[in-house]
Amino acid sequence: MKIVVCIKWVPNTTSVNIDPKTGTLIREGIPSVINPHDLNALEMALEFKDRYGGEVVVLSMAPPHAKLGLEHAIGMGADRAVLISDKAFAGADTLATSYTLSKAIERIGYDLIFTGQETIDSSTAHIGAQIASWLGIPYIYYVDEISYVNGHLRVRRHLEDAIELYDVNIPALIATAMRANKPRYVNIYGKIRAKKVGVEVWNNSILRLDEECIGLKGSPTTVSRIDLVPKVPRKGEVFKGDSREAVKWLVEKLSQEGLI
Ligand SMILES: Cc1cc2nc3c(=O)[nH]c(=O)nc-3n(C[C@H](O)[C@H](O)[C@H](O)COP(=O)(O)OP(=O)(O)OC[C@H]3O[C@@H](n4cnc5c(N)ncnc54)[C@H](O)[C@@H]3O)c2cc1C
């Protein structure tokens, strides 16, 4: 079974600043990480491979320094890593991103595709659904368990008020729920393997996509305005006393504020 896992290299948002003039993210000099929810997707793919066999290929569209993230993914156990990187892909909205990823996935070959639930920087949760749509395959979102039964997938979605089970034909795209599992660590052997396996870099002379459909030219979305949410100062009141009095004090405070 050929399994492709899409991972995004994102700015570490705890340290991202916004340009006050343009309202855009200041990415320069910001350390990046693998989108944390994509580690859940990779872990689910690796567990699937451990149980049923197959090959796990990790795929990312990002600037060259995302190699580091893909090496981490190989260190976790991925067999192969492909980085789509070219100035021609820059400025892509979700449509152009998903189109480019779907074309790369076709080139890699696939039975099963995993994505994370959403990213921590743009968080649209569009990419999985759009890739599935480009490829014309089933898409199941928020999956926390997956198995392979009699030639089809059995997937579970654990919702707030229900557990849903689906039988899904392959090929299919699975968006993994963000707390579905605990991603494995990379040990020293994984690090050595990552350096040995290496990352393949594909530019558009390899993918040969029409420049009208990729990057900024292929992106019909425009960001017309960004408003920053004003920071609300915290009162930071601290109550000192025993817990019974503290509860009474807290209840009074909350009711004064009209919160209960
Ligand atoms: C007009 C416009 C211009 C933009 N220009 C840029 C730009 O220059 N640079 C930039 O970084 N962003 C740019 N963006 C943002 C970019 O469109 C999104 O980052 C991208 O489409 C992914 O969307 P998302 O982060 O909401 O992913 P989601 O849909 O929330 O992601 C869901 C899952 O899809 C997968 N995934 C998402 N993105 C990738 C990826 N790149 N590679 C592999 N897997 C992925 C992951 O598994 C992820 O968990 C631009 C957006 C707009 C509207």
PDB file of C-alpha atoms and ligand atoms in Angstrom:
ATOM      1  CA  MET A   1       0.000   0.000   0.000  1.00  0.00           C
ATOM      2  CA  LYS A   2       1.380   3.423  -0.955  1.00  0.00           C
ATOM      3  CA  ILE A   3       0.689   6.026   1.701  1.00  0.00           C
ATOM      4  CA  VAL A   4       1.312   9.755   1.185  1.00  0.00           C
ATOM      5  CA  VAL A   5       1.365  12.100   4.190  1.00  0.00           C
ATOM      6  CA  CYS A   6       1.104  15.859   3.563  1.00  0.00           C
ATOM      7  CA  ILE A   7       3.015  17.967   6.047  1.00  0.00           C
ATOM      8  CA  LYS A   8       3.276  21.728   6.200  1.00  0.00           C
ATOM      9  CA  TRP A   9       6.324  23.640   7.457  1.00  0.00           C
ATOM     10  CA  VAL A  10       4.881  26.485   9.507  1.00  0.00           C
ATOM     11  CA  PRO A  11       6.262  29.450  11.439  1.00  0.00           C
ATOM     12  CA  ASN A  12       6.357  28.684  15.128  1.00  0.00           C
ATOM     13  CA  THR A  13       3.353  30.843  15.915  1.00  0.00           C
ATOM     14  CA  THR A  14       4.248  31.416  19.546  1.00  0.00           C
ATOM     15  CA  SER A  15       7.026  33.646  18.228  1.00  0.00           C
ATOM     16  CA  VAL A  16       5.360  35.184  15.142  1.00  0.00           C
ATOM     17  CA  ASN A  17       4.872  38.936  14.959  1.00  0.00           C
ATOM     18  CA  ILE A  18       2.516  40.935  12.764  1.00  0.00           C
ATOM     19  CA  ASP A  19       3.755  43.867  10.694  1.00  0.00           C
ATOM     20  CA  PRO A  20       1.657  46.735  12.142  1.00  0.00           C
ATOM     21  CA  LYS A  21       1.666  48.600   8.796  1.00  0.00           C
ATOM     22  CA  THR A  22       0.731  45.789   6.408  1.00  0.00           C
ATOM     23  CA  GLY A  23      -0.983  43.437   8.872  1.00  0.00           C
ATOM     24  CA  THR A  24       0.913  40.479   7.393  1.00  0.00           C
ATOM     25  CA  LEU A  25       2.962  37.842   9.196  1.00  0.00           C
ATOM     26  CA  ILE A  26       6.635  38.668   9.606  1.00  0.00           C
ATOM     27  CA  ARG A  27       8.176  35.342   8.570  1.00  0.00           C
ATOM     28  CA  GLU A  28      11.823  36.409   8.306  1.00  0.00           C
ATOM     29  CA  GLY A  29      14.000  35.055  11.076  1.00  0.00           C
ATOM     30  CA  ILE A  30      11.108  33.096  12.590  1.00  0.00           C
ATOM     31  CA  PRO A  31      11.956  29.502  13.447  1.00  0.00           C
ATOM     32  CA  SER A  32       9.693  27.010  11.689  1.00  0.00           C
ATOM     33  CA  VAL A  33       8.344  23.649  12.774  1.00  0.00           C
ATOM     34  CA  ILE A  34       6.290  20.847  11.254  1.00  0.00           C
ATOM     35  CA  ASN A  35       2.631  21.759  11.722  1.00  0.00           C
ATOM     36  CA  PRO A  36       2.002  19.855  15.006  1.00  0.00           C
ATOM     37  CA  HIS A  37      -1.268  18.296  13.769  1.00  0.00           C
ATOM     38  CA  ASP A  38       0.609  16.820  10.791  1.00  0.00           C
ATOM     39  CA  LEU A  39       2.729  14.809  13.227  1.00  0.00           C
ATOM     40  CA  ASN A  40      -0.533  13.109  14.278  1.00  0.00           C
ATOM     41  CA  ALA A  41      -1.237  12.342  10.610  1.00  0.00           C
ATOM     42  CA  LEU A  42       2.265  10.924  10.153  1.00  0.00           C
ATOM     43  CA  GLU A  43       1.992   8.845  13.324  1.00  0.00           C
ATOM     44  CA  MET A  44      -1.329   7.388  12.110  1.00  0.00           C
ATOM     45  CA  ALA A  45       0.242   6.562   8.739  1.00  0.00           C
ATOM     46  CA  LEU A  46       3.274   4.917  10.375  1.00  0.00           C
ATOM     47  CA  GLU A  47       1.072   2.843  12.708  1.00  0.00           C
ATOM     48  CA  PHE A  48      -0.979   1.793   9.655  1.00  0.00           C
ATOM     49  CA  LYS A  49       2.228   0.743   7.870  1.00  0.00           C
ATOM     50  CA  ASP A  50       3.455  -1.115  11.004  1.00  0.00           C
ATOM     51  CA  ARG A  51       0.222  -3.175  11.000  1.00  0.00           C
ATOM     52  CA  TYR A  52      -0.428  -3.749   7.309  1.00  0.00           C
ATOM     53  CA  GLY A  53       2.848  -2.959   5.507  1.00  0.00           C
ATOM     54  CA  GLY A  54       3.428  -0.436   2.729  1.00  0.00           C
ATOM     55  CA  GLU A  55       5.522   2.609   1.959  1.00  0.00           C
ATOM     56  CA  VAL A  56       5.096   6.006   3.615  1.00  0.00           C
ATOM     57  CA  VAL A  57       6.037   9.044   1.530  1.00  0.00           C
ATOM     58  CA  VAL A  58       5.980  12.494   3.157  1.00  0.00           C
ATOM     59  CA  LEU A  59       5.209  15.482   0.954  1.00  0.00           C
ATOM     60  CA  SER A  60       5.492  19.205   1.578  1.00  0.00           C
ATOM     61  CA  MET A  61       5.248  22.368  -0.499  1.00  0.00           C
ATOM     62  CA  ALA A  62       7.499  24.933   1.137  1.00  0.00           C
ATOM     63  CA  PRO A  63      10.741  26.902   0.912  1.00  0.00           C
ATOM     64  CA  PRO A  64      14.031  24.912   0.828  1.00  0.00           C
ATOM     65  CA  HIS A  65      14.638  25.053   4.602  1.00  0.00           C
ATOM     66  CA  ALA A  66      11.587  22.778   5.081  1.00  0.00           C
ATOM     67  CA  LYS A  67      14.031  19.943   4.320  1.00  0.00           C
ATOM     68  CA  LEU A  68      14.691  19.921   8.061  1.00  0.00           C
ATOM     69  CA  GLY A  69      11.062  19.047   8.764  1.00  0.00           C
ATOM     70  CA  LEU A  70      11.031  16.308   6.151  1.00  0.00           C
ATOM     71  CA  GLU A  71      14.224  14.845   7.629  1.00  0.00           C
ATOM     72  CA  HIS A  72      12.454  14.737  10.984  1.00  0.00           C
ATOM     73  CA  ALA A  73       9.614  12.823   9.290  1.00  0.00           C
ATOM     74  CA  ILE A  74      12.080  10.297   7.834  1.00  0.00           C
ATOM     75  CA  GLY A  75      13.621  10.018  11.291  1.00  0.00           C
ATOM     76  CA  MET A  76      10.171   9.086  12.636  1.00  0.00           C
ATOM     77  CA  GLY A  77       9.964   6.272  10.059  1.00  0.00           C
ATOM     78  CA  ALA A  78       8.857   7.659   6.665  1.00  0.00           C
ATOM     79  CA  ASP A  79      10.465   5.826   3.747  1.00  0.00           C
ATOM     80  CA  ARG A  80      10.744   8.730   1.340  1.00  0.00           C
ATOM     81  CA  ALA A  81      10.381  12.525   1.388  1.00  0.00           C
ATOM     82  CA  VAL A  82       9.473  14.917  -1.404  1.00  0.00           C
ATOM     83  CA  LEU A  83       9.742  18.703  -1.106  1.00  0.00           C
ATOM     84  CA  ILE A  84       7.985  20.794  -3.750  1.00  0.00           C
ATOM     85  CA  SER A  85       9.959  24.002  -3.830  1.00  0.00           C
ATOM     86  CA  ASP A  86      10.184  26.633  -6.524  1.00  0.00           C
ATOM     87  CA  LYS A  87       9.557  30.393  -6.721  1.00  0.00           C
ATOM     88  CA  ALA A  88       6.848  29.527  -9.268  1.00  0.00           C
ATOM     89  CA  PHE A  89       4.740  28.092  -6.396  1.00  0.00           C
ATOM     90  CA  ALA A  90       5.115  31.148  -4.101  1.00  0.00           C
ATOM     91  CA  GLY A  91       2.047  33.166  -3.100  1.00  0.00           C
ATOM     92  CA  ALA A  92      -0.294  30.199  -3.547  1.00  0.00           C
ATOM     93  CA  ASP A  93      -3.746  30.302  -1.942  1.00  0.00           C
ATOM     94  CA  THR A  94      -5.458  27.058  -0.885  1.00  0.00           C
ATOM     95  CA  LEU A  95      -6.699  26.328  -4.425  1.00  0.00           C
ATOM     96  CA  ALA A  96      -3.245  26.585  -6.012  1.00  0.00           C
ATOM     97  CA  THR A  97      -1.632  24.776  -3.049  1.00  0.00           C
ATOM     98  CA  SER A  98      -4.048  21.836  -3.196  1.00  0.00           C
ATOM     99  CA  TYR A  99      -3.759  21.662  -6.993  1.00  0.00           C
ATOM    100  CA  THR A 100       0.048  21.508  -6.822  1.00  0.00           C
ATOM    101  CA  LEU A 101      -0.002  18.932  -4.008  1.00  0.00           C
ATOM    102  CA  SER A 102      -2.546  16.762  -5.859  1.00  0.00           C
ATOM    103  CA  LYS A 103      -0.382  16.761  -9.004  1.00  0.00           C
ATOM    104  CA  ALA A 104       2.668  15.753  -6.940  1.00  0.00           C
ATOM    105  CA  ILE A 105       0.613  13.004  -5.254  1.00  0.00           C
ATOM    106  CA  GLU A 106      -0.428  11.677  -8.682  1.00  0.00           C
ATOM    107  CA  ARG A 107       3.222  11.576  -9.664  1.00  0.00           C
ATOM    108  CA  ILE A 108       4.202   9.725  -6.454  1.00  0.00           C
ATOM    109  CA  GLY A 109       1.266   7.294  -6.733  1.00  0.00           C
ATOM    110  CA  TYR A 110      -1.148   6.631  -3.837  1.00  0.00           C
ATOM    111  CA  ASP A 111      -3.607   4.268  -2.168  1.00  0.00           C
ATOM    112  CA  LEU A 112      -4.061   6.292   0.985  1.00  0.00           C
ATOM    113  CA  ILE A 113      -3.398   9.972   1.753  1.00  0.00           C
ATOM    114  CA  PHE A 114      -3.203  11.533   5.210  1.00  0.00           C
ATOM    115  CA  THR A 115      -3.349  15.201   6.150  1.00  0.00           C
ATOM    116  CA  GLY A 116      -3.531  16.939   9.496  1.00  0.00           C
ATOM    117  CA  GLN A 117      -6.774  18.444  10.769  1.00  0.00           C
ATOM    118  CA  GLU A 118      -5.657  21.994   9.974  1.00  0.00           C
ATOM    119  CA  THR A 119      -2.553  24.155  10.208  1.00  0.00           C
ATOM    120  CA  ILE A 120      -1.594  26.447  13.061  1.00  0.00           C
ATOM    121  CA  ASP A 121      -0.768  29.390  10.779  1.00  0.00           C
ATOM    122  CA  SER A 122      -3.560  29.693   8.193  1.00  0.00           C
ATOM    123  CA  SER A 123      -5.977  27.083   9.704  1.00  0.00           C
ATOM    124  CA  THR A 124      -8.441  26.967   6.812  1.00  0.00           C
ATOM    125  CA  ALA A 125      -8.755  23.139   6.872  1.00  0.00           C
ATOM    126  CA  HIS A 126      -9.351  23.397   3.100  1.00  0.00           C
ATOM    127  CA  ILE A 127      -6.360  21.525   1.737  1.00  0.00           C
ATOM    128  CA  GLY A 128      -7.412  17.933   2.530  1.00  0.00           C
ATOM    129  CA  ALA A 129     -10.905  18.362   1.074  1.00  0.00           C
ATOM    130  CA  GLN A 130      -9.542  20.140  -1.993  1.00  0.00           C
ATOM    131  CA  ILE A 131      -6.873  17.486  -2.725  1.00  0.00           C
ATOM    132  CA  ALA A 132      -9.549  14.763  -2.432  1.00  0.00           C
ATOM    133  CA  SER A 133     -11.726  16.760  -4.786  1.00  0.00           C
ATOM    134  CA  TRP A 134      -8.938  17.218  -7.383  1.00  0.00           C
ATOM    135  CA  LEU A 135      -8.246  13.466  -7.214  1.00  0.00           C
ATOM    136  CA  GLY A 136     -11.936  12.473  -7.106  1.00  0.00           C
ATOM    137  CA  ILE A 137     -11.552  10.239  -4.020  1.00  0.00           C
ATOM    138  CA  PRO A 138     -13.440   9.936  -0.693  1.00  0.00           C
ATOM    139  CA  TYR A 139     -12.454  12.349   2.099  1.00  0.00           C
ATOM    140  CA  ILE A 140     -13.063  11.755   5.798  1.00  0.00           C
ATOM    141  CA  TYR A 141     -12.255  14.485   8.308  1.00  0.00           C
ATOM    142  CA  TYR A 142     -11.453  14.264  12.028  1.00  0.00           C
ATOM    143  CA  VAL A 143     -10.455  10.590  12.088  1.00  0.00           C
ATOM    144  CA  ASP A 144      -8.961   9.231  15.300  1.00  0.00           C
ATOM    145  CA  GLU A 145      -8.739   5.519  14.476  1.00  0.00           C
ATOM    146  CA  ILE A 146      -8.220   3.572  11.272  1.00  0.00           C
ATOM    147  CA  SER A 147      -7.941  -0.099  10.331  1.00  0.00           C
ATOM    148  CA  TYR A 148      -7.987  -2.196   7.172  1.00  0.00           C
ATOM    149  CA  VAL A 149     -10.789  -4.771   7.072  1.00  0.00           C
ATOM    150  CA  ASN A 150     -11.588  -7.071   4.119  1.00  0.00           C
ATOM    151  CA  GLY A 151     -10.051  -4.794   1.511  1.00  0.00           C
ATOM    152  CA  HIS A 152     -11.490  -1.506   2.760  1.00  0.00           C
ATOM    153  CA  LEU A 153     -10.766   1.033   5.462  1.00  0.00           C
ATOM    154  CA  ARG A 154     -12.747   1.218   8.680  1.00  0.00           C
ATOM    155  CA  VAL A 155     -12.388   4.687  10.169  1.00  0.00           C
ATOM    156  CA  ARG A 156     -13.684   6.222  13.381  1.00  0.00           C
ATOM    157  CA  ARG A 157     -14.611   9.831  14.025  1.00  0.00           C
ATOM    158  CA  HIS A 158     -14.903  10.657  17.713  1.00  0.00           C
ATOM    159  CA  LEU A 159     -17.226  13.666  17.867  1.00  0.00           C
ATOM    160  CA  GLU A 160     -18.446  15.607  20.876  1.00  0.00           C
ATOM    161  CA  ASP A 161     -21.734  13.728  21.136  1.00  0.00           C
ATOM    162  CA  ALA A 162     -21.246  10.669  18.915  1.00  0.00           C
ATOM    163  CA  ILE A 163     -18.812   8.113  17.595  1.00  0.00           C
ATOM    164  CA  GLU A 164     -19.153   7.505  13.867  1.00  0.00           C
ATOM    165  CA  LEU A 165     -17.759   4.483  12.031  1.00  0.00           C
ATOM    166  CA  TYR A 166     -17.325   4.488   8.266  1.00  0.00           C
ATOM    167  CA  ASP A 167     -16.289   1.812   5.809  1.00  0.00           C
ATOM    168  CA  VAL A 168     -14.360   3.561   3.057  1.00  0.00           C
ATOM    169  CA  ASN A 169     -12.983   2.251  -0.226  1.00  0.00           C
ATOM    170  CA  ILE A 170      -9.402   3.034  -1.146  1.00  0.00           C
ATOM    171  CA  PRO A 171      -7.945   5.240  -2.479  1.00  0.00           C
ATOM    172  CA  ALA A 172      -9.098   7.753   0.124  1.00  0.00           C
ATOM    173  CA  LEU A 173      -7.913  10.842   1.954  1.00  0.00           C
ATOM    174  CA  ILE A 174      -7.984  10.842   5.750  1.00  0.00           C
ATOM    175  CA  ALA A 175      -7.682  14.045   7.795  1.00  0.00           C
ATOM    176  CA  THR A 176      -6.437  12.980  11.212  1.00  0.00           C
ATOM    177  CA  ALA A 177      -7.964  14.453  14.375  1.00  0.00           C
ATOM    178  CA  MET A 178      -5.447  16.612  16.206  1.00  0.00           C
ATOM    179  CA  ARG A 179      -5.312  14.537  19.398  1.00  0.00           C
ATOM    180  CA  ALA A 180      -5.668  11.097  17.770  1.00  0.00           C
ATOM    181  CA  ASN A 181      -2.325   9.776  19.001  1.00  0.00           C
ATOM    182  CA  LYS A 182       1.073  10.609  20.471  1.00  0.00           C
ATOM    183  CA  PRO A 183       3.639  11.116  17.688  1.00  0.00           C
ATOM    184  CA  ARG A 184       6.770   9.011  18.159  1.00  0.00           C
ATOM    185  CA  TYR A 185      10.149  10.561  18.921  1.00  0.00           C
ATOM    186  CA  VAL A 186      13.127  10.527  16.585  1.00  0.00           C
ATOM    187  CA  ASN A 187      16.014   8.513  18.042  1.00  0.00           C
ATOM    188  CA  ILE A 188      19.651   8.675  16.971  1.00  0.00           C
ATOM    189  CA  TYR A 189      19.185   5.839  14.422  1.00  0.00           C
ATOM    190  CA  GLY A 190      16.298   7.802  12.895  1.00  0.00           C
ATOM    191  CA  LYS A 191      18.523  10.869  12.595  1.00  0.00           C
ATOM    192  CA  ILE A 192      21.241   8.869  10.856  1.00  0.00           C
ATOM    193  CA  ARG A 193      18.661   7.257   8.531  1.00  0.00           C
ATOM    194  CA  ALA A 194      17.240  10.690   7.645  1.00  0.00           C
ATOM    195  CA  LYS A 195      20.660  11.860   6.446  1.00  0.00           C
ATOM    196  CA  LYS A 196      21.124   8.644   4.431  1.00  0.00           C
ATOM    197  CA  VAL A 197      17.675   8.665   2.773  1.00  0.00           C
ATOM    198  CA  GLY A 198      17.694  12.392   1.984  1.00  0.00           C
ATOM    199  CA  VAL A 199      14.943  14.628   0.639  1.00  0.00           C
ATOM    200  CA  GLU A 200      13.987  14.814  -3.058  1.00  0.00           C
ATOM    201  CA  VAL A 201      13.344  18.383  -4.190  1.00  0.00           C
ATOM    202  CA  TRP A 202      10.898  18.870  -7.059  1.00  0.00           C
ATOM    203  CA  ASN A 203      10.645  22.166  -8.886  1.00  0.00           C
ATOM    204  CA  ASN A 204       8.263  23.019 -11.682  1.00  0.00           C
ATOM    205  CA  SER A 205      10.584  21.718 -14.356  1.00  0.00           C
ATOM    206  CA  ILE A 206       9.849  18.305 -12.812  1.00  0.00           C
ATOM    207  CA  LEU A 207       6.102  18.788 -12.182  1.00  0.00           C
ATOM    208  CA  ARG A 208       5.543  20.763 -15.426  1.00  0.00           C
ATOM    209  CA  LEU A 209       2.363  22.479 -14.194  1.00  0.00           C
ATOM    210  CA  ASP A 210       0.755  25.325 -16.132  1.00  0.00           C
ATOM    211  CA  GLU A 211       1.987  28.563 -14.481  1.00  0.00           C
ATOM    212  CA  GLU A 212      -1.552  29.989 -14.725  1.00  0.00           C
ATOM    213  CA  CYS A 213      -2.704  27.319 -12.213  1.00  0.00           C
ATOM    214  CA  ILE A 214       0.040  27.620  -9.577  1.00  0.00           C
ATOM    215  CA  GLY A 215       1.533  30.234  -7.244  1.00  0.00           C
ATOM    216  CA  LEU A 216       0.112  33.741  -7.202  1.00  0.00           C
ATOM    217  CA  LYS A 217      -1.192  33.540 -10.786  1.00  0.00           C
ATOM    218  CA  GLY A 218      -3.256  30.448  -9.987  1.00  0.00           C
ATOM    219  CA  SER A 219      -4.690  31.968  -6.774  1.00  0.00           C
ATOM    220  CA  PRO A 220      -8.111  33.601  -7.085  1.00  0.00           C
ATOM    221  CA  THR A 221      -8.198  34.515  -3.352  1.00  0.00           C
ATOM    222  CA  THR A 222      -7.106  37.996  -2.318  1.00  0.00           C
ATOM    223  CA  VAL A 223      -6.665  39.149   1.257  1.00  0.00           C
ATOM    224  CA  SER A 224      -8.511  42.474   1.196  1.00  0.00           C
ATOM    225  CA  ARG A 225      -7.940  43.501   4.824  1.00  0.00           C
ATOM    226  CA  ILE A 226      -6.565  42.131   8.070  1.00  0.00           C
ATOM    227  CA  ASP A 227      -7.774  43.549  11.374  1.00  0.00           C
ATOM    228  CA  LEU A 228      -5.763  42.724  14.445  1.00  0.00           C
ATOM    229  CA  VAL A 229      -7.780  41.782  17.505  1.00  0.00           C
ATOM    230  CA  PRO A 230      -6.970  44.323  20.215  1.00  0.00           C
ATOM    231  CA  LYS A 231      -5.193  42.861  23.232  1.00  0.00           C
ATOM    232  CA  VAL A 232      -7.551  42.821  26.223  1.00  0.00           C
ATOM    233  CA  PRO A 233      -5.655  43.693  29.407  1.00  0.00           C
ATOM    234  CA  ARG A 234      -6.105  41.171  32.195  1.00  0.00           C
ATOM    235  CA  LYS A 235      -7.020  42.357  35.675  1.00  0.00           C
ATOM    236  CA  GLY A 236      -4.894  39.646  37.270  1.00  0.00           C
ATOM    237  CA  GLU A 237      -6.584  39.673  40.675  1.00  0.00           C
ATOM    238  CA  VAL A 238      -5.258  37.144  43.179  1.00  0.00           C
ATOM    239  CA  PHE A 239      -7.232  35.974  46.199  1.00  0.00           C
ATOM    240  CA  LYS A 240      -5.297  34.872  49.243  1.00  0.00           C
ATOM    241  CA  GLY A 241      -7.148  32.819  51.807  1.00  0.00           C
ATOM    242  CA  ASP A 242      -8.592  29.361  52.369  1.00  0.00           C
ATOM    243  CA  SER A 243     -10.291  27.471  49.547  1.00  0.00           C
ATOM    244  CA  ARG A 244     -13.869  27.808  50.906  1.00  0.00           C
ATOM    245  CA  GLU A 245     -13.525  31.602  51.037  1.00  0.00           C
ATOM    246  CA  ALA A 246     -11.792  31.578  47.639  1.00  0.00           C
ATOM    247  CA  VAL A 247     -14.777  29.827  46.022  1.00  0.00           C
ATOM    248  CA  LYS A 248     -17.189  32.339  47.603  1.00  0.00           C
ATOM    249  CA  TRP A 249     -15.027  35.237  46.414  1.00  0.00           C
ATOM    250  CA  LEU A 250     -14.794  33.798  42.911  1.00  0.00           C
ATOM    251  CA  VAL A 251     -18.539  33.245  42.613  1.00  0.00           C
ATOM    252  CA  GLU A 252     -19.185  36.837  43.740  1.00  0.00           C
ATOM    253  CA  LYS A 253     -16.660  38.188  41.233  1.00  0.00           C
ATOM    254  CA  LEU A 254     -18.094  36.185  38.355  1.00  0.00           C
ATOM    255  CA  SER A 255     -21.644  37.249  39.143  1.00  0.00           C
ATOM    256  CA  GLN A 256     -20.557  40.928  39.467  1.00  0.00           C
ATOM    257  CA  GLU A 257     -19.090  40.624  35.953  1.00  0.00           C
ATOM    258  CA  GLY A 258     -22.371  39.088  34.734  1.00  0.00           C
ATOM    259  CA  LEU A 259     -20.612  35.871  33.779  1.00  0.00           C
ATOM    260  CA  ILE A 260     -22.799  33.550  35.888  1.00  0.00           C
TER     261      ILE A 260
HETATM  262  C1  LIG B   1      -3.557  35.264  -1.756  1.00  0.00           C
HETATM  263  C2  LIG B   1      -2.809  34.359  -0.855  1.00  0.00           C
HETATM  264  C3  LIG B   1      -1.404  34.308  -0.910  1.00  0.00           C
HETATM  265  C4  LIG B   1      -0.702  33.453  -0.091  1.00  0.00           C
HETATM  266  N1  LIG B   1       0.649  33.425  -0.158  1.00  0.00           N
HETATM  267  C5  LIG B   1       1.359  32.599   0.634  1.00  0.00           C
HETATM  268  C6  LIG B   1       2.783  32.559   0.582  1.00  0.00           C
HETATM  269  O1  LIG B   1       3.408  33.264  -0.211  1.00  0.00           O
HETATM  270  N2  LIG B   1       3.443  31.703   1.427  1.00  0.00           N
HETATM  271  C7  LIG B   1       2.754  30.910   2.314  1.00  0.00           C
HETATM  272  O2  LIG B   1       3.385  30.151   3.064  1.00  0.00           O
HETATM  273  N3  LIG B   1       1.409  30.934   2.376  1.00  0.00           N
HETATM  274  C8  LIG B   1       0.698  31.754   1.576  1.00  0.00           C
HETATM  275  N4  LIG B   1      -0.654  31.781   1.662  1.00  0.00           N
HETATM  276  C9  LIG B   1      -1.307  30.850   2.584  1.00  0.00           C
HETATM  277  C10 LIG B   1      -1.486  29.526   1.865  1.00  0.00           C
HETATM  278  O3  LIG B   1      -2.487  29.624   0.911  1.00  0.00           O
HETATM  279  C11 LIG B   1      -1.885  28.471   2.848  1.00  0.00           C
HETATM  280  O4  LIG B   1      -0.862  28.436   3.803  1.00  0.00           O
HETATM  281  C12 LIG B   1      -1.973  27.107   2.194  1.00  0.00           C
HETATM  282  O5  LIG B   1      -2.878  27.102   1.142  1.00  0.00           O
HETATM  283  C13 LIG B   1      -2.390  26.040   3.177  1.00  0.00           C
HETATM  284  O6  LIG B   1      -3.590  26.416   3.795  1.00  0.00           O
HETATM  285  P1  LIG B   1      -3.754  26.174   5.333  1.00  0.00           P
HETATM  286  O7  LIG B   1      -2.486  26.540   6.024  1.00  0.00           O
HETATM  287  O8  LIG B   1      -5.014  26.825   5.764  1.00  0.00           O
HETATM  288  O9  LIG B   1      -3.889  24.574   5.412  1.00  0.00           O
HETATM  289  P2  LIG B   1      -5.066  23.674   5.993  1.00  0.00           P
HETATM  290  O10 LIG B   1      -6.083  23.488   4.935  1.00  0.00           O
HETATM  291  O11 LIG B   1      -5.521  24.144   7.340  1.00  0.00           O
HETATM  292  O12 LIG B   1      -4.198  22.349   6.141  1.00  0.00           O
HETATM  293  C14 LIG B   1      -4.771  21.058   6.252  1.00  0.00           C
HETATM  294  C15 LIG B   1      -3.682  20.040   6.035  1.00  0.00           C
HETATM  295  O13 LIG B   1      -3.236  20.098   4.667  1.00  0.00           O
HETATM  296  C16 LIG B   1      -1.839  19.798   4.612  1.00  0.00           C
HETATM  297  N5  LIG B   1      -1.115  20.963   4.052  1.00  0.00           N
HETATM  298  C17 LIG B   1      -1.463  22.275   4.069  1.00  0.00           C
HETATM  299  N6  LIG B   1      -0.530  23.029   3.446  1.00  0.00           N
HETATM  300  C18 LIG B   1       0.417  22.171   3.004  1.00  0.00           C
HETATM  301  C19 LIG B   1       1.637  22.335   2.310  1.00  0.00           C
HETATM  302  N7  LIG B   1       2.071  23.533   1.906  1.00  0.00           N
HETATM  303  N8  LIG B   1       2.378  21.227   2.041  1.00  0.00           N
HETATM  304  C20 LIG B   1       1.957  20.007   2.428  1.00  0.00           C
HETATM  305  N9  LIG B   1       0.807  19.792   3.109  1.00  0.00           N
HETATM  306  C21 LIG B   1       0.052  20.850   3.395  1.00  0.00           C
HETATM  307  C22 LIG B   1      -1.388  19.498   6.033  1.00  0.00           C
HETATM  308  O14 LIG B   1      -1.501  18.121   6.250  1.00  0.00           O
HETATM  309  C23 LIG B   1      -2.412  20.250   6.863  1.00  0.00           C
HETATM  310  O15 LIG B   1      -2.589  19.741   8.171  1.00  0.00           O
HETATM  311  C24 LIG B   1      -1.394  32.627   0.852  1.00  0.00           C
HETATM  312  C25 LIG B   1      -2.787  32.693   0.926  1.00  0.00           C
HETATM  313  C26 LIG B   1      -3.493  33.546   0.109  1.00  0.00           C
HETATM  314  C27 LIG B   1      -4.978  33.597   0.252  1.00  0.00           C
END
